Amino acid sequence: MTTTTAVRTGRAAARAVRLSKVYGSGETRVVALDEVDVEFRQGEFTAIMGPSGSGKSTLMHCMAGLDSVSSGSATIGETELVGLRDKQLTQLRRDKIGFIFQAFNLLPTLNALENITLPMDIAGRKVDEAWLDAVVETVGLSGRLTHRPSQLSGGQQQRVACARALASRPEIVFADEPTGNLDSRSGAEILSFLRNSVRELGQTVVMVTHDPVAASYAERVVFLADGRIVDELADPTADAVLDRMRRFDAKGRTK
Ligand SMILES: Nc1ncnc2c1ncn2[C@@H]1O[C@H](COP(=O)(O)OP(=O)(O)O)[C@@H](O)[C@H]1O
Ligand SMILES: [Mg+2]
């Protein structure tokens, strides 16, 4: 097994150092994250893989400031999340973090464009029109901006959610199984979009998936098992990812 914690050159968009998350206590105590060290470099597309319950969502939530950490450190850019007050955390999430959920989480009464700009409208932030145009163009929504979610396919709705996550030009975008509710063709479009947002717009994307094909769109795959990072793979192909997954049991031990 290779070591997974090497710090490479290139500025970290986000970093976890000995990050632990424990849910419950006594008999219901669950160590969801066990001293995780990981770094996501700026302008890189990383996939996170691992068995169900291995801590993938918890890692994303802790790093995105959506859940508190039990110990260790989580930083976005230069900002340490641990110890931030609610107001500062809300501001950080709004300005520096984009999140894409499996269930698109769009507001049904707003059209696509209104959904995309909603977080910035709430924050009273001016939309950078040139950037917004680039995002809408990349995501392929130009002709659909006045449609409501109910008038859009699942794939189109997820594209709206992607555009919303990118609209504020965040430091990092976290996506938790973004293609989990999509057919394979719509899924492929979303994955291409995420890859293009990294290659063409310089964004940083971290995506949880359990699909080796989805992971192969990323430049790097980090494997979690039992709350720990157990391996990583650079320039993944679907076959290489599948091969790697077969060699681990649920605890991340090499079979
Ligand atoms: N809010 C919670 N309360 C208690 N246990 C939780 C909570 N969220 C997650 N867990 C537990 O933490 C572990 C990791 O969960 P999760 O991060 O959702 O895994 P994954 O996303 O890899 O499927 C699991 O054992 C899960 O049951
Ligand atoms: Mg999950």
Short mmCIF file of C-alpha atoms and ligand atoms in Angstrom, two decimals:
data_model
loop_
_atom_site.label_atom_id
_atom_site.label_comp_id
_atom_site.label_asym_id
_atom_site.label_seq_id
_atom_site.Cartn_x
_atom_site.Cartn_y
_atom_site.Cartn_z
CA MET A 1 0.00 0.00 0.00
CA THR A 2 1.27 3.48 -0.80
CA THR A 3 1.33 6.34 1.63
CA THR A 4 -1.43 8.82 0.99
CA THR A 5 -0.50 11.90 2.90
CA ALA A 6 2.35 13.30 0.85
CA VAL A 7 2.04 17.05 0.51
CA ARG A 8 2.79 18.07 -3.04
CA THR A 9 3.54 21.40 -4.54
CA GLY A 10 0.65 23.63 -5.58
CA ARG A 11 -1.50 25.56 -3.16
CA ALA A 12 -4.00 23.55 -1.16
CA ALA A 13 -7.60 24.58 -1.78
CA ALA A 14 -8.57 22.49 1.23
CA ARG A 15 -6.75 20.38 3.75
CA ALA A 16 -7.55 18.04 6.62
CA VAL A 17 -4.97 17.29 9.28
CA ARG A 18 -5.64 14.45 11.72
CA LEU A 19 -9.30 15.13 11.20
CA SER A 20 -11.56 12.94 13.33
CA LYS A 21 -15.31 12.80 13.60
CA VAL A 22 -17.07 10.75 16.25
CA TYR A 23 -20.84 10.37 16.33
CA GLY A 24 -22.69 9.34 19.50
CA SER A 25 -21.15 7.93 22.66
CA GLY A 26 -20.99 4.71 24.62
CA GLU A 27 -22.52 1.81 22.77
CA THR A 28 -23.67 3.96 19.87
CA ARG A 29 -20.25 5.56 19.39
CA VAL A 30 -19.16 5.59 15.73
CA VAL A 31 -15.77 6.83 14.59
CA ALA A 32 -16.74 8.09 11.15
CA LEU A 33 -13.35 9.71 10.48
CA ASP A 34 -10.18 8.50 12.14
CA GLU A 35 -7.34 11.03 11.94
CA VAL A 36 -7.62 11.72 8.24
CA ASP A 37 -4.82 13.63 6.54
CA VAL A 38 -5.66 14.79 3.04
CA GLU A 39 -5.03 17.73 0.79
CA PHE A 40 -6.93 18.93 -2.25
CA ARG A 41 -4.78 21.07 -4.49
CA GLN A 42 -6.05 24.07 -6.36
CA GLY A 43 -7.20 23.33 -9.89
CA GLU A 44 -7.39 19.59 -9.33
CA PHE A 45 -10.29 17.17 -9.76
CA THR A 46 -10.27 14.51 -7.04
CA ALA A 47 -12.63 11.59 -6.59
CA ILE A 48 -13.26 10.01 -3.19
CA MET A 49 -14.22 6.37 -3.19
CA GLY A 50 -14.88 3.76 -0.55
CA PRO A 51 -17.49 1.33 0.72
CA SER A 52 -20.81 2.57 2.07
CA GLY A 53 -20.30 3.89 5.59
CA SER A 54 -16.57 4.50 5.12
CA GLY A 55 -16.92 8.20 5.93
CA LYS A 56 -17.01 9.82 2.48
CA SER A 57 -19.97 12.09 3.16
CA THR A 58 -18.73 12.88 6.64
CA LEU A 59 -15.37 13.96 5.23
CA MET A 60 -17.05 16.26 2.73
CA HIS A 61 -19.44 17.69 5.31
CA CYS A 62 -16.64 18.37 7.80
CA MET A 63 -14.42 19.96 5.16
CA ALA A 64 -17.29 22.06 3.80
CA GLY A 65 -18.24 23.36 7.24
CA LEU A 66 -21.60 21.58 7.14
CA ASP A 67 -20.75 19.44 10.15
CA SER A 68 -18.52 20.04 13.19
CA VAL A 69 -15.29 18.09 13.66
CA SER A 70 -14.39 16.18 16.84
CA SER A 71 -10.65 16.84 16.62
CA GLY A 72 -8.00 17.86 14.17
CA SER A 73 -8.06 20.59 11.59
CA ALA A 74 -9.94 21.41 8.40
CA THR A 75 -8.93 24.37 6.29
CA ILE A 76 -10.34 26.00 3.19
CA GLY A 77 -7.62 28.04 1.52
CA GLU A 78 -5.91 29.75 4.43
CA THR A 79 -8.93 29.64 6.71
CA GLU A 80 -9.19 27.18 9.60
CA LEU A 81 -12.78 26.03 10.02
CA VAL A 82 -12.38 24.68 13.52
CA GLY A 83 -13.30 27.35 16.01
CA LEU A 84 -15.15 29.60 13.58
CA ARG A 85 -18.37 31.10 14.87
CA ASP A 86 -21.63 30.30 13.05
CA LYS A 87 -21.73 33.61 11.28
CA GLN A 88 -18.17 33.30 9.99
CA LEU A 89 -18.83 29.73 8.92
CA THR A 90 -21.95 30.74 7.01
CA GLN A 91 -19.98 33.46 5.28
CA LEU A 92 -17.14 31.09 4.40
CA ARG A 93 -19.54 28.51 2.99
CA ARG A 94 -21.25 31.17 0.94
CA ASP A 95 -18.11 32.77 -0.46
CA LYS A 96 -15.62 29.94 -0.75
CA ILE A 97 -17.49 26.65 -1.05
CA GLY A 98 -19.83 25.15 -3.62
CA PHE A 99 -21.78 22.01 -2.79
CA ILE A 100 -23.56 19.66 -5.18
CA PHE A 101 -25.90 17.07 -3.70
CA GLN A 102 -27.20 13.83 -5.12
CA ALA A 103 -30.77 15.20 -4.93
CA PHE A 104 -30.39 18.42 -6.85
CA ASN A 105 -32.00 20.56 -4.11
CA LEU A 106 -33.41 23.24 -6.40
CA LEU A 107 -36.26 25.54 -5.45
CA PRO A 108 -39.30 24.55 -7.55
CA THR A 109 -40.80 28.04 -7.83
CA LEU A 110 -37.64 29.65 -9.22
CA ASN A 111 -36.42 29.28 -12.79
CA ALA A 112 -32.98 27.92 -13.61
CA LEU A 113 -31.23 31.29 -13.62
CA GLU A 114 -32.88 32.36 -10.36
CA ASN A 115 -31.81 29.09 -8.75
CA ILE A 116 -28.25 29.60 -9.95
CA THR A 117 -27.96 33.12 -8.56
CA LEU A 118 -30.05 32.57 -5.42
CA PRO A 119 -27.15 32.12 -2.96
CA MET A 120 -25.54 35.31 -4.24
CA ASP A 121 -28.85 37.17 -4.24
CA ILE A 122 -29.41 36.19 -0.61
CA ALA A 123 -25.90 37.35 0.23
CA GLY A 124 -26.49 40.63 -1.58
CA ARG A 125 -23.48 39.88 -3.73
CA LYS A 126 -23.14 41.20 -7.23
CA VAL A 127 -23.04 38.50 -9.85
CA ASP A 128 -19.96 38.52 -12.06
CA GLU A 129 -21.77 38.43 -15.40
CA ALA A 130 -18.79 37.30 -17.47
CA TRP A 131 -18.12 34.43 -15.07
CA LEU A 132 -21.79 33.49 -14.92
CA ASP A 133 -21.94 33.41 -18.74
CA ALA A 134 -18.89 31.15 -18.82
CA VAL A 135 -20.43 28.80 -16.25
CA VAL A 136 -23.81 28.68 -18.01
CA GLU A 137 -22.05 28.08 -21.31
CA THR A 138 -19.83 25.31 -19.93
CA VAL A 139 -22.77 23.61 -18.29
CA GLY A 140 -24.77 23.87 -21.53
CA LEU A 141 -27.83 25.61 -20.10
CA SER A 142 -27.98 28.69 -22.30
CA GLY A 143 -31.41 27.89 -23.78
CA ARG A 144 -32.96 26.72 -20.52
CA LEU A 145 -32.45 29.58 -18.10
CA THR A 146 -36.12 30.57 -17.83
CA HIS A 147 -37.32 26.99 -17.26
CA ARG A 148 -38.45 25.84 -13.83
CA PRO A 149 -36.96 22.63 -12.39
CA SER A 150 -40.18 20.70 -13.20
CA GLN A 151 -39.68 21.62 -16.86
CA LEU A 152 -36.15 20.21 -16.89
CA SER A 153 -34.84 16.65 -17.03
CA GLY A 154 -32.88 15.23 -14.10
CA GLY A 155 -29.63 15.81 -15.94
CA GLN A 156 -30.56 19.41 -16.68
CA GLN A 157 -31.58 19.99 -13.06
CA GLN A 158 -28.22 18.71 -11.89
CA ARG A 159 -26.54 21.03 -14.38
CA VAL A 160 -28.41 23.91 -12.75
CA ALA A 161 -27.17 22.70 -9.38
CA CYS A 162 -23.61 22.56 -10.75
CA ALA A 163 -23.89 26.09 -12.12
CA ARG A 164 -25.26 27.25 -8.76
CA ALA A 165 -22.27 25.69 -6.97
CA LEU A 166 -19.86 27.46 -9.31
CA ALA A 167 -21.63 30.81 -9.62
CA SER A 168 -19.75 32.47 -6.78
CA ARG A 169 -16.43 31.19 -8.14
CA PRO A 170 -15.72 29.22 -4.99
CA GLU A 171 -12.35 28.11 -3.72
CA ILE A 172 -13.57 24.53 -3.90
CA VAL A 173 -16.61 22.54 -5.01
CA PHE A 174 -17.66 19.43 -3.10
CA ALA A 175 -19.99 17.04 -4.90
CA ASP A 176 -21.49 14.07 -3.04
CA GLU A 177 -22.48 11.38 -5.55
CA PRO A 178 -23.64 14.03 -8.06
CA THR A 179 -24.53 11.42 -10.69
CA GLY A 180 -26.22 9.02 -8.27
CA ASN A 181 -29.74 9.93 -9.46
CA LEU A 182 -28.94 10.20 -13.15
CA ASP A 183 -28.99 7.83 -16.10
CA SER A 184 -25.55 7.08 -17.50
CA ARG A 185 -25.77 9.59 -20.36
CA SER A 186 -26.83 12.51 -18.14
CA GLY A 187 -24.24 11.37 -15.62
CA ALA A 188 -21.53 11.49 -18.26
CA GLU A 189 -22.57 15.05 -19.14
CA ILE A 190 -22.29 16.16 -15.53
CA LEU A 191 -18.91 14.48 -15.18
CA SER A 192 -17.64 16.13 -18.35
CA PHE A 193 -18.89 19.42 -17.04
CA LEU A 194 -17.11 18.99 -13.72
CA ARG A 195 -13.92 18.05 -15.54
CA ASN A 196 -14.24 21.08 -17.84
CA SER A 197 -14.82 23.36 -14.90
CA VAL A 198 -11.43 22.25 -13.63
CA ARG A 199 -9.60 22.28 -16.97
CA GLU A 200 -11.15 25.37 -18.52
CA LEU A 201 -12.31 27.46 -15.59
CA GLY A 202 -9.56 26.50 -13.15
CA GLN A 203 -11.96 25.30 -10.46
CA THR A 204 -11.13 22.75 -7.76
CA VAL A 205 -13.53 19.83 -7.47
CA VAL A 206 -13.80 17.01 -4.95
CA MET A 207 -16.38 14.38 -5.81
CA VAL A 208 -17.63 11.36 -3.90
CA THR A 209 -18.63 8.45 -6.11
CA HIS A 210 -18.84 4.68 -5.96
CA ASP A 211 -18.69 4.35 -9.73
CA PRO A 212 -15.23 3.56 -11.17
CA VAL A 213 -16.21 5.14 -14.49
CA ALA A 214 -17.19 8.37 -12.74
CA ALA A 215 -13.94 8.29 -10.78
CA SER A 216 -11.98 7.98 -14.03
CA TYR A 217 -13.02 11.54 -14.95
CA ALA A 218 -10.95 12.77 -12.01
CA GLU A 219 -7.21 13.29 -11.98
CA ARG A 220 -6.78 11.52 -8.69
CA VAL A 221 -8.73 9.04 -6.61
CA VAL A 222 -8.51 8.88 -2.82
CA PHE A 223 -9.77 5.66 -1.22
CA LEU A 224 -11.46 5.71 2.19
CA ALA A 225 -12.20 2.66 4.32
CA ASP A 226 -13.45 2.60 7.89
CA GLY A 227 -12.85 6.33 8.36
CA ARG A 228 -9.28 6.25 7.09
CA ILE A 229 -7.56 7.02 3.85
CA VAL A 230 -6.09 3.75 2.71
CA ASP A 231 -4.74 4.51 -0.74
CA GLU A 232 -4.73 6.87 -3.67
CA LEU A 233 -4.36 6.60 -7.40
CA ALA A 234 -3.19 9.20 -9.91
CA ASP A 235 -4.58 9.50 -13.45
CA PRO A 236 -7.14 6.78 -12.84
CA THR A 237 -8.74 4.62 -15.49
CA ALA A 238 -11.99 2.82 -14.67
CA ASP A 239 -10.15 -0.51 -14.84
CA ALA A 240 -7.40 0.61 -12.50
CA VAL A 241 -9.98 1.89 -10.00
CA LEU A 242 -11.97 -1.33 -10.16
CA ASP A 243 -8.82 -3.36 -9.73
CA ARG A 244 -7.84 -1.30 -6.69
CA MET A 245 -11.30 -1.64 -5.13
CA ARG A 246 -11.24 -5.41 -5.51
CA ARG A 247 -8.02 -5.59 -3.54
CA PHE A 248 -9.52 -4.02 -0.42
CA ASP A 249 -11.92 -5.42 2.09
CA ALA A 250 -14.33 -3.14 3.95
CA LYS A 251 -11.66 -2.15 6.48
CA GLY A 252 -9.29 -1.16 3.71
CA ARG A 253 -6.96 -4.07 4.29
CA THR A 254 -5.34 -5.54 1.24
CA LYS A 255 -6.87 -8.90 0.49
N1 LIG B 1 -25.46 11.97 11.91
C1 LIG B 1 -24.92 10.78 12.19
N2 LIG B 1 -25.11 10.21 13.39
C2 LIG B 1 -24.55 9.03 13.72
N3 LIG B 1 -23.77 8.32 12.89
C3 LIG B 1 -23.54 8.83 11.67
C4 LIG B 1 -24.10 10.08 11.25
N4 LIG B 1 -23.69 10.34 9.99
C5 LIG B 1 -22.92 9.30 9.63
N5 LIG B 1 -22.82 8.40 10.63
C6 LIG B 1 -22.03 7.14 10.61
O1 LIG B 1 -20.71 7.47 10.25
C7 LIG B 1 -20.17 6.50 9.35
C8 LIG B 1 -19.77 7.16 8.05
O2 LIG B 1 -20.94 7.63 7.38
P1 LIG B 1 -20.91 8.39 5.98
O3 LIG B 1 -19.88 9.46 6.04
O4 LIG B 1 -22.29 8.78 5.65
O5 LIG B 1 -20.39 7.23 4.99
P2 LIG B 1 -20.39 7.18 3.40
O6 LIG B 1 -20.77 8.50 2.87
O7 LIG B 1 -19.02 6.74 3.04
O8 LIG B 1 -21.40 6.12 3.04
C9 LIG B 1 -21.26 5.44 9.19
O9 LIG B 1 -21.00 4.41 10.11
C10 LIG B 1 -22.52 6.18 9.55
O10 LIG B 1 -23.49 5.31 10.05
MG MG B 2 -22.36 9.14 1.65
#
